Tab-separated table of C-alpha atoms in Angstrom:
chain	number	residue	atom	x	y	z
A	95	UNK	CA	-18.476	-27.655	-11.854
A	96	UNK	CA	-20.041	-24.177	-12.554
A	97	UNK	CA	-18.980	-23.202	-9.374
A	98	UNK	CA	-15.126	-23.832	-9.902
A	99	UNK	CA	-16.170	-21.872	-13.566
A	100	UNK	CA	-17.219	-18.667	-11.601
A	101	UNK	CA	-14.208	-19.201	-9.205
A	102	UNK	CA	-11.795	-18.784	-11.871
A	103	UNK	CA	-13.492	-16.011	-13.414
A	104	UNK	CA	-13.813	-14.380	-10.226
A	105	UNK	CA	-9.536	-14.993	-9.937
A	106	UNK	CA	-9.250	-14.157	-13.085
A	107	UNK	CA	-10.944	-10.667	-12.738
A	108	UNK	CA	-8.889	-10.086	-9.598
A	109	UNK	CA	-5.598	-10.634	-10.876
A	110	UNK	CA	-6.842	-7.886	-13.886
A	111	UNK	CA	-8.126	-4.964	-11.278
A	112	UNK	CA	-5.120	-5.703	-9.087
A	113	UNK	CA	-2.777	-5.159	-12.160
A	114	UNK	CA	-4.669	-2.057	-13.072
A	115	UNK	CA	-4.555	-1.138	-9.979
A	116	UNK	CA	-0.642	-1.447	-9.610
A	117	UNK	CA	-0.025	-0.245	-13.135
A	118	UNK	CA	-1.792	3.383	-12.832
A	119	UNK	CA	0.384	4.134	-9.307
A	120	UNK	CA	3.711	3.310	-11.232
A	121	UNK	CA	1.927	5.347	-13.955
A	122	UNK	CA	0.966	8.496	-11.584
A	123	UNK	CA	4.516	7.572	-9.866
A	124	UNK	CA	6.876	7.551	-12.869
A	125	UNK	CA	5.302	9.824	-15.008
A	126	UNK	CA	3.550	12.483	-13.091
A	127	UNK	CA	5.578	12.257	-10.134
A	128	UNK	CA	9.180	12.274	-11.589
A	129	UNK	CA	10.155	8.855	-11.847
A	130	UNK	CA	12.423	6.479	-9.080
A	131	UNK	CA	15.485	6.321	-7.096
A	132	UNK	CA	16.901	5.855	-3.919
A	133	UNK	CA	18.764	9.102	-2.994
A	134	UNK	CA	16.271	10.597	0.071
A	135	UNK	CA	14.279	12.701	-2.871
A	136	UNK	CA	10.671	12.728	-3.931
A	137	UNK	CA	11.957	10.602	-6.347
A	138	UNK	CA	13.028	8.147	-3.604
A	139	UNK	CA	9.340	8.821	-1.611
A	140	UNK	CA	7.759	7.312	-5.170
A	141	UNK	CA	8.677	3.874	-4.261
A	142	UNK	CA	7.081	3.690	-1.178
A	143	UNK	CA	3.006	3.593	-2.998
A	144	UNK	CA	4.236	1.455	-5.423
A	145	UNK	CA	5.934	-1.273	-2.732
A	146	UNK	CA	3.284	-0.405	-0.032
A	147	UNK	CA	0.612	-1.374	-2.759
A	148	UNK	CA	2.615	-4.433	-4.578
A	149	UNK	CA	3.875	-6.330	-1.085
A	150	UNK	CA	0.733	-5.385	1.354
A	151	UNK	CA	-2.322	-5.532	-1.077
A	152	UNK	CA	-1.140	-6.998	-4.235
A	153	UNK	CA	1.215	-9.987	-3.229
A	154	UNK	CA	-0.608	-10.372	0.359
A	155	UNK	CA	-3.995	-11.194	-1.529
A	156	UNK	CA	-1.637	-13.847	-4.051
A	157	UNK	CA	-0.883	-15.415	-0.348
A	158	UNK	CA	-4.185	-15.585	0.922
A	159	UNK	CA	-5.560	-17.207	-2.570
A	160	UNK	CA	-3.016	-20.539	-3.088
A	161	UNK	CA	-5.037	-22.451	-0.534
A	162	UNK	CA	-7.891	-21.915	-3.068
A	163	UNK	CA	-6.426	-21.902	-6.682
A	164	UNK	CA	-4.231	-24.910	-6.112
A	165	UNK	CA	-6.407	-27.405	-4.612
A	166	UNK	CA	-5.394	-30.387	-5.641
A	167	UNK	CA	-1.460	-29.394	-4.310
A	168	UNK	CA	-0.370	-31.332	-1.595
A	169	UNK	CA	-1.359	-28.870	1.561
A	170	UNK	CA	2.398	-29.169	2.896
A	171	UNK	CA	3.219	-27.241	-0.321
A	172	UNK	CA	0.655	-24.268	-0.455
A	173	UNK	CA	1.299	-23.734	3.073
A	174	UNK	CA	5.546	-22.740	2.302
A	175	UNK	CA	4.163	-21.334	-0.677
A	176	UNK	CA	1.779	-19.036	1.571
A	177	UNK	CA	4.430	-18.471	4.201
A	178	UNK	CA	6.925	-17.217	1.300
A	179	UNK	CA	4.727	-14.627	-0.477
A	180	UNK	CA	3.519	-12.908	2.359
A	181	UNK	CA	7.818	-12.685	3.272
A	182	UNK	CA	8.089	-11.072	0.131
A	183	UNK	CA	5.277	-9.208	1.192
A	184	UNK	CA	6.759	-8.159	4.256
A	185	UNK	CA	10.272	-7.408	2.345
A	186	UNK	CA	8.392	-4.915	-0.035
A	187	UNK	CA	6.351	-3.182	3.222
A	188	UNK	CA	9.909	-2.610	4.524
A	189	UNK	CA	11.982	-1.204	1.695
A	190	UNK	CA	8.632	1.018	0.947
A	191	UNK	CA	8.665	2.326	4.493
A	192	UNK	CA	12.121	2.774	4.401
A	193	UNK	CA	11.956	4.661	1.558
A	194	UNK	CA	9.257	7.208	3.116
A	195	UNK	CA	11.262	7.517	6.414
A	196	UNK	CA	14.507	8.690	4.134
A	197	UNK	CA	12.855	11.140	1.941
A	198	UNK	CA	11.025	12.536	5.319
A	199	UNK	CA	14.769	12.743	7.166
A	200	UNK	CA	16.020	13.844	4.058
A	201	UNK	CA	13.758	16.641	3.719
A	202	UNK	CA	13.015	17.770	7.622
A	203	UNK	CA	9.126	16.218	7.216
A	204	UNK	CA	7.535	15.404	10.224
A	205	UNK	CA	7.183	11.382	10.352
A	206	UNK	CA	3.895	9.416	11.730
A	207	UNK	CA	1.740	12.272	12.451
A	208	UNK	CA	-1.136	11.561	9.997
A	209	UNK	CA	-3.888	9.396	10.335
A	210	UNK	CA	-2.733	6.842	7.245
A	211	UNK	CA	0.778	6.985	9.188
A	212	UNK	CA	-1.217	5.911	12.501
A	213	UNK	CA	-2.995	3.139	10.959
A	214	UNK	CA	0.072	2.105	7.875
A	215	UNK	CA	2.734	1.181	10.722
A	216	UNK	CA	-0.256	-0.524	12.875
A	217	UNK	CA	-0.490	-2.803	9.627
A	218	UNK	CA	2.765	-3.598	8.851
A	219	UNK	CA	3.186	-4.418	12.656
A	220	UNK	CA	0.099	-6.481	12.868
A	221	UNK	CA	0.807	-8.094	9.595
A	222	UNK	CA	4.650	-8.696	10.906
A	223	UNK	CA	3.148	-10.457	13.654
A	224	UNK	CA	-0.096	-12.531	11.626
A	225	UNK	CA	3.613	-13.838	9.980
A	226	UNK	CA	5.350	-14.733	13.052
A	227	UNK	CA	2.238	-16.656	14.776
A	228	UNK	CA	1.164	-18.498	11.313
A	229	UNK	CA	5.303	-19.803	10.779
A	230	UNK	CA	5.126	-20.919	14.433
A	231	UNK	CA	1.831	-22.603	14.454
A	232	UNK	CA	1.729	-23.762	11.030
A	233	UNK	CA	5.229	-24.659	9.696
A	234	UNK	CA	6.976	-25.573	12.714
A	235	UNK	CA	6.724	-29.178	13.706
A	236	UNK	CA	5.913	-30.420	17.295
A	237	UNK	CA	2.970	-27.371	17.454
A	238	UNK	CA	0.092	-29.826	18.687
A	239	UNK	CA	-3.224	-30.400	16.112
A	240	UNK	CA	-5.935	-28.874	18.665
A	241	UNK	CA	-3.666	-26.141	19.140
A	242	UNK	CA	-3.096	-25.549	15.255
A	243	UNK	CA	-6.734	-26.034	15.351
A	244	UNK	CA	-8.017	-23.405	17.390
A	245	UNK	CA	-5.607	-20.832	16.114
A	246	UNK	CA	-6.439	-21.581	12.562
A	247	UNK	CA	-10.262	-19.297	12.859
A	248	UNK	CA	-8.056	-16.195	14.419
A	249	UNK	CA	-5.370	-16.408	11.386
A	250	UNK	CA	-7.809	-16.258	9.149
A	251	UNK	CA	-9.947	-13.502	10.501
A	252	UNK	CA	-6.765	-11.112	11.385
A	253	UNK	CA	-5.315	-12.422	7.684
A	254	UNK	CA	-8.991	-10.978	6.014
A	255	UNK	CA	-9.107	-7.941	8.153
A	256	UNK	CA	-5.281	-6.734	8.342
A	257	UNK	CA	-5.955	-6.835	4.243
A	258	UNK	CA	-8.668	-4.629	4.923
A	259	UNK	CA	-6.169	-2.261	6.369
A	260	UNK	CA	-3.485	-2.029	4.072
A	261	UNK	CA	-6.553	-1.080	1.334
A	262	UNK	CA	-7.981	1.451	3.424
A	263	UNK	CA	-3.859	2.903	4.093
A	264	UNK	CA	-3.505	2.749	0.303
A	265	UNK	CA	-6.744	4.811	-0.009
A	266	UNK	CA	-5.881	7.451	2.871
A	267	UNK	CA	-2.463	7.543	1.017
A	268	UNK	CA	-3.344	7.849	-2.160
A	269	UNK	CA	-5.845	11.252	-0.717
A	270	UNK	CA	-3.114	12.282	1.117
A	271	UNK	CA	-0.617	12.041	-1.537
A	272	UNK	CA	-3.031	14.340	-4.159
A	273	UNK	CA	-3.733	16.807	-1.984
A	274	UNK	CA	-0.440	17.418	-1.349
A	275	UNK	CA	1.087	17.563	-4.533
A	276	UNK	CA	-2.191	18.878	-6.867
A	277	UNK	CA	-3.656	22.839	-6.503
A	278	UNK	CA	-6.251	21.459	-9.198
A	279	UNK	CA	-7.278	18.373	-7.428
A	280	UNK	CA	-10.939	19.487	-7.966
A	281	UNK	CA	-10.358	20.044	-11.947
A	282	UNK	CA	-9.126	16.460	-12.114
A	283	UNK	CA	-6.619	16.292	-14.178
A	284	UNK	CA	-5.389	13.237	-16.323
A	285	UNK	CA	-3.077	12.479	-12.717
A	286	UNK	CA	-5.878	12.971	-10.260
A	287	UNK	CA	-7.890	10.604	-12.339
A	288	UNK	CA	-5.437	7.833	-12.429
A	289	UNK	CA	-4.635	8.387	-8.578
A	290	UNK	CA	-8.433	7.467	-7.864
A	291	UNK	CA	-8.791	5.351	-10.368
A	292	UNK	CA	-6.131	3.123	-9.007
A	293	UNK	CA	-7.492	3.602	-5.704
A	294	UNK	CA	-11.194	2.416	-7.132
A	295	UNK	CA	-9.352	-0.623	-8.495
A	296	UNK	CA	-7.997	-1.325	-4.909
A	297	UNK	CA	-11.410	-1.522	-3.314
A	298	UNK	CA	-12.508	-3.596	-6.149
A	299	UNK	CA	-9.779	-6.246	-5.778
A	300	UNK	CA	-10.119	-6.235	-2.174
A	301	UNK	CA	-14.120	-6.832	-2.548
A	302	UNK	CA	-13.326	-10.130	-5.500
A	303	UNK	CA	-10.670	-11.396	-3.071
A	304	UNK	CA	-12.354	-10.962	-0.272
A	305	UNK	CA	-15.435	-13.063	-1.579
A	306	UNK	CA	-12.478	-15.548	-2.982
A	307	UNK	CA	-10.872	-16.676	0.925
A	308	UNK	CA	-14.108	-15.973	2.481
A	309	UNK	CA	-16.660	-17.923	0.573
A	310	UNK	CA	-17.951	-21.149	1.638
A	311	UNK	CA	-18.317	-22.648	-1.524
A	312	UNK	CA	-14.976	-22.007	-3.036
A	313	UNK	CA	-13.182	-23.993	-0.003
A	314	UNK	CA	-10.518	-26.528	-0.645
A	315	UNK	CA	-11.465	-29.815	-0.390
A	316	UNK	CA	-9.118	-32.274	1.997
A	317	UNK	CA	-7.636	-35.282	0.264
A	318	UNK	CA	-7.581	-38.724	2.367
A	319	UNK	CA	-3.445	-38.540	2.260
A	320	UNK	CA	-3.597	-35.280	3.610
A	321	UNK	CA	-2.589	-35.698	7.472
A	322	UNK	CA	-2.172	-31.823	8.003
A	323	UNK	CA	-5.542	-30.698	7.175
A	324	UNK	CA	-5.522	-27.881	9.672
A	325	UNK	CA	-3.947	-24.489	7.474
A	326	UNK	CA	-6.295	-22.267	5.982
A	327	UNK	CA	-9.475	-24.308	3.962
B	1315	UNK	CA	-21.040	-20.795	28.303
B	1316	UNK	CA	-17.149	-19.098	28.713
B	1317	UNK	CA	-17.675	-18.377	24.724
B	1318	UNK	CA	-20.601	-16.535	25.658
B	1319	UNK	CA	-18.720	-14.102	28.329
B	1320	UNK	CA	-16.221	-13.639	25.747
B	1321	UNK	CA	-18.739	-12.912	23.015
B	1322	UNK	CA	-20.085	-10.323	25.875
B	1323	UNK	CA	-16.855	-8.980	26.359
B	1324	UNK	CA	-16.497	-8.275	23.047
B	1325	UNK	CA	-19.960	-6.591	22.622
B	1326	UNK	CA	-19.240	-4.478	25.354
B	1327	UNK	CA	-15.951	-3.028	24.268
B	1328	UNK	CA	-17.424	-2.229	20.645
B	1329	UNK	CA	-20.129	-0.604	21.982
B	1330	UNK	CA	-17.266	1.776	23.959
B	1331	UNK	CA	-15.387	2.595	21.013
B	1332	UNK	CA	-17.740	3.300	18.796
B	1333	UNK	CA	-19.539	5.715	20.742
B	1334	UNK	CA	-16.000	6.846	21.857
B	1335	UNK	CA	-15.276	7.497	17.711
B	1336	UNK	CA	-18.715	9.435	17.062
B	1337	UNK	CA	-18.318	11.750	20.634
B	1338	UNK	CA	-15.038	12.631	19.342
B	1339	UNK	CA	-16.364	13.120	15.835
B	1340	UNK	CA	-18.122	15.390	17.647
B	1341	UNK	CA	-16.486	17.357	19.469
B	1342	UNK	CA	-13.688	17.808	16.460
B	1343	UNK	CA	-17.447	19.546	14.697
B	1344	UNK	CA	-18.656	20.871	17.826
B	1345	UNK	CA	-15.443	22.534	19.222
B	1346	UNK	CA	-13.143	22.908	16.520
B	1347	UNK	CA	-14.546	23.462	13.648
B	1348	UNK	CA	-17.690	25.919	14.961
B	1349	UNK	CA	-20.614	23.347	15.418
B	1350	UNK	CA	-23.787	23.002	13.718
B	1351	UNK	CA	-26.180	24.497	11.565
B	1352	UNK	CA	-28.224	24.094	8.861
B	1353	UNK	CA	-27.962	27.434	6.509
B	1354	UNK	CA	-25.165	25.790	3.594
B	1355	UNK	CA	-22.411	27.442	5.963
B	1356	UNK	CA	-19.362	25.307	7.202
B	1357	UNK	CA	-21.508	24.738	10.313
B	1358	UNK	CA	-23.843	22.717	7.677
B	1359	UNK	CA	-20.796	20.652	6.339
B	1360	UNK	CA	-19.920	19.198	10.211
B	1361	UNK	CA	-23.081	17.708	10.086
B	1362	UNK	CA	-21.699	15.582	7.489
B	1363	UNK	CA	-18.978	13.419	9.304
B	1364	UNK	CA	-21.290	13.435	12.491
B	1365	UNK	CA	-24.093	12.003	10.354
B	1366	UNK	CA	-21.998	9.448	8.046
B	1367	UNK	CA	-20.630	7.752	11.477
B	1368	UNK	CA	-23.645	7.383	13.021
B	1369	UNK	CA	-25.413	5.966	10.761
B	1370	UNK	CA	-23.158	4.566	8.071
B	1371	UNK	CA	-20.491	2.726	10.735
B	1372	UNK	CA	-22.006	3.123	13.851
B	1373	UNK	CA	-25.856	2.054	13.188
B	1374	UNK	CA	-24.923	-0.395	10.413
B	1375	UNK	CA	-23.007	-2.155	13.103
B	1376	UNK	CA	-25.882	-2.086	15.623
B	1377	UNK	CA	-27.890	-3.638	13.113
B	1378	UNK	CA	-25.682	-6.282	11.539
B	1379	UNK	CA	-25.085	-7.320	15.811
B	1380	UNK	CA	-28.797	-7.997	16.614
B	1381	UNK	CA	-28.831	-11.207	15.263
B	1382	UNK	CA	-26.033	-12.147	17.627
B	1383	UNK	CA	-26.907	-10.344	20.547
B	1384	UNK	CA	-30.872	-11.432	20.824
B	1385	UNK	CA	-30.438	-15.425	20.003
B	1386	UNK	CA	-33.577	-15.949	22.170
B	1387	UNK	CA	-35.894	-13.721	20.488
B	1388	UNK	CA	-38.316	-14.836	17.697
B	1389	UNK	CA	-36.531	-14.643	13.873
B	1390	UNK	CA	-38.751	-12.228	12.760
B	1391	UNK	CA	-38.895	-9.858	15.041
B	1392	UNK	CA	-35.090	-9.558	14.805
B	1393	UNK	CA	-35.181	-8.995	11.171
B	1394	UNK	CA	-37.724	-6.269	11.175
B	1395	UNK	CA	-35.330	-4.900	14.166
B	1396	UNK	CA	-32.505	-5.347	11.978
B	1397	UNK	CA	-34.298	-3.713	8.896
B	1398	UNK	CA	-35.222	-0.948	10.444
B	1399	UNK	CA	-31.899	0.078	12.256
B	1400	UNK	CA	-30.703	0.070	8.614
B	1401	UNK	CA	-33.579	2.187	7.480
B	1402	UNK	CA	-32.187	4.524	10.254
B	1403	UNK	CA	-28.599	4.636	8.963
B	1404	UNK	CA	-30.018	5.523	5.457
B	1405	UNK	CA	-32.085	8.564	6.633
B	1406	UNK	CA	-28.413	9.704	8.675
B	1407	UNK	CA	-26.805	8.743	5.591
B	1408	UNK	CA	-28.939	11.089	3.095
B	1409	UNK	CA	-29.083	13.820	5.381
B	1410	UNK	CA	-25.856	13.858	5.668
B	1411	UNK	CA	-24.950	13.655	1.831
B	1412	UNK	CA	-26.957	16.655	1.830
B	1413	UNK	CA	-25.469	18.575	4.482
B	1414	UNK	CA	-22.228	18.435	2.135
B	1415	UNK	CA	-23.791	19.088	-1.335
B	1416	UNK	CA	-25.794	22.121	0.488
B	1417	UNK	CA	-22.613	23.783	1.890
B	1418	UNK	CA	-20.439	22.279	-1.618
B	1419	UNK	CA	-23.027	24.705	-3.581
B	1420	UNK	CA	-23.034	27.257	-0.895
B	1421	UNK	CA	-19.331	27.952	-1.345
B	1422	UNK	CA	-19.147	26.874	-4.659
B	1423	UNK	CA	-17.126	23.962	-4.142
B	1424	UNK	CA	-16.667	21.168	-6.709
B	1425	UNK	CA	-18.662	18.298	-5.955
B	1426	UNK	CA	-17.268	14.864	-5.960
B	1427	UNK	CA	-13.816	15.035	-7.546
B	1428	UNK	CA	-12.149	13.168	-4.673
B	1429	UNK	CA	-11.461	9.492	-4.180
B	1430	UNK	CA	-12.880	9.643	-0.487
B	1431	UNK	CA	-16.603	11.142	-2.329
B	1432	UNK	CA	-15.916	8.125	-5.324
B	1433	UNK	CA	-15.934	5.833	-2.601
B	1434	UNK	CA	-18.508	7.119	-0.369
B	1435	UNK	CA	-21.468	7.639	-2.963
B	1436	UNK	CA	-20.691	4.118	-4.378
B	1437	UNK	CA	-20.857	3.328	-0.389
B	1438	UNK	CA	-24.396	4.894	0.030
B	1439	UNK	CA	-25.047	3.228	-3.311
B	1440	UNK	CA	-24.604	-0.362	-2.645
B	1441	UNK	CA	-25.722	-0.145	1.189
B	1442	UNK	CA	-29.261	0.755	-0.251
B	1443	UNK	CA	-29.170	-2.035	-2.844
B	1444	UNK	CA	-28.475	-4.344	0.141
B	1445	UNK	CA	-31.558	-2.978	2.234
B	1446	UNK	CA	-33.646	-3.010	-1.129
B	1447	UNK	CA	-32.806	-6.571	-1.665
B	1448	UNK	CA	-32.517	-7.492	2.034
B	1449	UNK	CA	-36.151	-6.386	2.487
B	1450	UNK	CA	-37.440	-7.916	-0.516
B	1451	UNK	CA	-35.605	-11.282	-0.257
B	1452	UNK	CA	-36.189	-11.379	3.638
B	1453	UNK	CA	-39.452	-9.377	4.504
B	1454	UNK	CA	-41.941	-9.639	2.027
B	1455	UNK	CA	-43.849	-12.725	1.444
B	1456	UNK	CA	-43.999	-15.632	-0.615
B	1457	UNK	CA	-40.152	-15.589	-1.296
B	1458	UNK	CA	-39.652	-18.841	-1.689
B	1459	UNK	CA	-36.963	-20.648	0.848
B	1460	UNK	CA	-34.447	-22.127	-1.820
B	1461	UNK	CA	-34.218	-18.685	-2.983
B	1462	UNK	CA	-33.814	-16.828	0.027
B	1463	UNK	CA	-31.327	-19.258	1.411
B	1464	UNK	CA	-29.648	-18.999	-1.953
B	1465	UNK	CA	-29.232	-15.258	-1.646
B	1466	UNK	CA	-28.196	-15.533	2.284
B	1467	UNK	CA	-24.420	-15.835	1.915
B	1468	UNK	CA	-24.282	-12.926	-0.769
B	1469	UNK	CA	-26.769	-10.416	1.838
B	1470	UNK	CA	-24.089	-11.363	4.300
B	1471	UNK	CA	-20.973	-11.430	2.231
B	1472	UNK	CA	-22.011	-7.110	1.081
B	1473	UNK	CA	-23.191	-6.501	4.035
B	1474	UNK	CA	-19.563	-6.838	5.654
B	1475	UNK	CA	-17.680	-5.732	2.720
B	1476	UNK	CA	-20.187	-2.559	2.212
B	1477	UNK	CA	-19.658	-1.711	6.064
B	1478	UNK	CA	-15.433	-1.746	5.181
B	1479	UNK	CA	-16.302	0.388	2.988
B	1480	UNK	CA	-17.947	2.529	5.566
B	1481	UNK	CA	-15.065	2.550	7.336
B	1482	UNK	CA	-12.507	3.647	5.043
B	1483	UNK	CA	-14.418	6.152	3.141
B	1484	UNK	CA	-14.637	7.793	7.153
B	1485	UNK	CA	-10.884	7.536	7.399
B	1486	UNK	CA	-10.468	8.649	4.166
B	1487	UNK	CA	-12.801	11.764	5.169
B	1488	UNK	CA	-11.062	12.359	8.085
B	1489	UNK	CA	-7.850	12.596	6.916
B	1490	UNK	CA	-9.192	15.101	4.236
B	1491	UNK	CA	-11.026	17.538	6.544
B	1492	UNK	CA	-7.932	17.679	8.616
B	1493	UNK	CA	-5.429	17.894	5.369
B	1494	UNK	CA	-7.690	20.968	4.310
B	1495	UNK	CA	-8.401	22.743	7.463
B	1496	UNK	CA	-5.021	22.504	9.353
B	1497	UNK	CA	-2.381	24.135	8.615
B	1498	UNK	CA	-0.261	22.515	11.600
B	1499	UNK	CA	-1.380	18.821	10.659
B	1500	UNK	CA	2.285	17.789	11.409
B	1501	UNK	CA	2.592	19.302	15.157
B	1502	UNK	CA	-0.418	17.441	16.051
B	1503	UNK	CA	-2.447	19.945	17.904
B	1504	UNK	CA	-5.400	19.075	19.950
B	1505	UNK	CA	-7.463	18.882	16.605
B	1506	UNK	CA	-5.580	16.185	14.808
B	1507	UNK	CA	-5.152	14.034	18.055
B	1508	UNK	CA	-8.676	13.970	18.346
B	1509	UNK	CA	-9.162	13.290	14.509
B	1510	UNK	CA	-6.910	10.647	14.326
B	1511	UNK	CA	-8.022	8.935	17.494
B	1512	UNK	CA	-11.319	8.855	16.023
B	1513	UNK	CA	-10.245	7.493	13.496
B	1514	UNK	CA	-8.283	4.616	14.779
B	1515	UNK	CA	-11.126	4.218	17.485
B	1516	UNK	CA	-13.753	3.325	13.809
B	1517	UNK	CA	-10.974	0.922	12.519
B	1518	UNK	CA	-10.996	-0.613	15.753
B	1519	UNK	CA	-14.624	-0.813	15.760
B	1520	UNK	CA	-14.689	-1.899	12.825
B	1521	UNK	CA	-12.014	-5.144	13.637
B	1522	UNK	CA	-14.192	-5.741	17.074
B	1523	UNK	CA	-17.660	-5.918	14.974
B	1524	UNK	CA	-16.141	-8.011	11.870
B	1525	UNK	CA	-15.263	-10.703	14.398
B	1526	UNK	CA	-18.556	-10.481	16.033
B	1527	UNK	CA	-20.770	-11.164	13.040
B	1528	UNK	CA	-18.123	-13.660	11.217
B	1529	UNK	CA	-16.897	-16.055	13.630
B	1530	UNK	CA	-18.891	-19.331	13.609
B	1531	UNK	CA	-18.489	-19.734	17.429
B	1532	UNK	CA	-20.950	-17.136	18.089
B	1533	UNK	CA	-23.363	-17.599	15.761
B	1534	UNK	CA	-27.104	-18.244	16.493
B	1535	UNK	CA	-28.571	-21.320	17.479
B	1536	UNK	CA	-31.763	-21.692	15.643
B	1537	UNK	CA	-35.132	-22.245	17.768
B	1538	UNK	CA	-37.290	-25.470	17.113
B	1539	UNK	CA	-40.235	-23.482	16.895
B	1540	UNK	CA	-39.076	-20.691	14.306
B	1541	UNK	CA	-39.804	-21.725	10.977
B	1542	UNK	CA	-37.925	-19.033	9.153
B	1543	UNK	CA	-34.308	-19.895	9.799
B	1544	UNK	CA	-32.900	-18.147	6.590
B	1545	UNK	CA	-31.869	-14.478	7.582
B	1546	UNK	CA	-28.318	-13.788	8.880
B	1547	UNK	CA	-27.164	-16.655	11.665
């Protein structure tokens, strides 16, 4: 039982650093950056951090965790409730990119030339298609058990390590972002401190959650009436 | 034995990009950016990319393989082998924190103000923890076996996450140099193709080793005669 009592710590801590994490870019965004909207400005660009960071690292690492905070929930269950956060997920990565492209069209900015453009599009594509392979293996019937079976290791190595992208996109954005928009990056200033404070949190979260889906002891255990016992732990 | 190819395969084409990332590394240094030297100048600084990949992503991941690679070699052999790879990548890694600080002070450059220097001291930071803790959980005697296997799954656990750290403090380095010494980042001269292709060829790395040293399929088989079957697979 003192296992399951560091578990939930462990969950607990992770939902706090993610939060922080979240909370200081809509911080840096809203109040040092000039706020939100959706009219091709830099006001329009500020939504893209905050929906890159809340569908791709936030929301993706709620996705990955069900299997192991609801484990007595019929598997059936986590596995839609998986599938649906990870589309919400997805739904964020796209209006965030979308908002990017605009401001970029809107204000003659070369699009995907930087490194954290190279490897930001490579995870949303990657993650697109981590969706599209787990809904046909996992959710649609007729897939066959030993084929379920020896997918299930590759969904959840490419699920771990595409989260590993989107955190190291966030941090290469977040850079990027400052040393664009700060001449005093070096002083840091209240801003600069939040920006990599935020990005600190990020690498934090991703280290708790990574332990969380990865670690051997904190696997779900199958019940007998379970006859789908193949999605992730 | 077809798992084995694969797992060959595999071995083979990490081995290609990583060396593929560090030539390019440097070549950006050597051609670009004036080359080497050790005198505080901006030829001092280029030894610090060069010396971070090598040892800090490149190395680690040498040493994190050889349990994989030599499953027919004697335990402890492979753990000294595996120690001292990592003592390697430490030396690259503190000469290379140096080469920065030296040319920092040189040009009277604020040290440590940016998220990618946050994240790569806490990098250095934790990766010698893990070798300090490695060596005295694994290497010196009279450890006793509950506790070492007790400690197993945490050495390996860090010793993945640490190297993702690796990774994206190098990307977010990368992206950095090229943010502060280009002026044309968005034209993508020959500079920035070469920086970003390193890049993407360490994140790539990076995906190729991860799978290596996680997936069950390849792990070691233990040897009757080995009495010490507690360090990594």
């Amino acid at each position: 039982m003192e296992k399951m009592i560091f578990f939930q710590v462990l969950v607990l801590c992770s939902q706090l650093v993610g939060l922080l994490g979240i909370t200081l870019i809509g911080v840096w965004m809203g109040k040092y950056l000039g706020g939100f909207a959706w009219d091709g400005s830099d006001q329009q660009f500020n939504l893209h951090p905050l929906l890159m960071t809340v569908g791709l690292i936030f929301l993706y690492a709620e996705a990955m965790l069900v299997y192991r905070v609801f484990r007595n929930t019929t598997k059936i269950y986590i596995k839609c409730l998986h599938g649906m956060i990870h589309l919400l997920a997805l739904i964020c990565a796209v209006i965030g990119l979308k908002a990017v492209f605009d401001n970029h069209n809107f204000n003659g900015i070369t699009n995907m030339y930087s490194l954290h453009s190279w490897i930001g599009i490579t995870t949303v594509v990657l993650f697109s298609l981590q969706l599209l392979c787990g809904f046909v293996s996992f959710l649609v019937p007729g897939v066959s058990r030993t084929l379920r079976a020896s997918y299930l290791p590759t969904h959840v190595f490419f699920g771990v390590f595409i989260f590993g992208m989107a955190v190291a996109s966030a941090l290469m954005g977040i850079t990027e972002k400052l040393l664009f928009t700060l001449d005093n990056y070096s002083d840091l200033p209240a801003e600069a401190r939040i920006a990599n404070t935020a990005g600190i949190c990020f690498l934090v979260f991703a280290g708790i959650i990574g332990y969380l889906v990865t670690r051997h002891d904190f696997k779900r255990e199958e019940v007998d009436y379970e006859h789908e016992p193949l999605a992730m732990d």
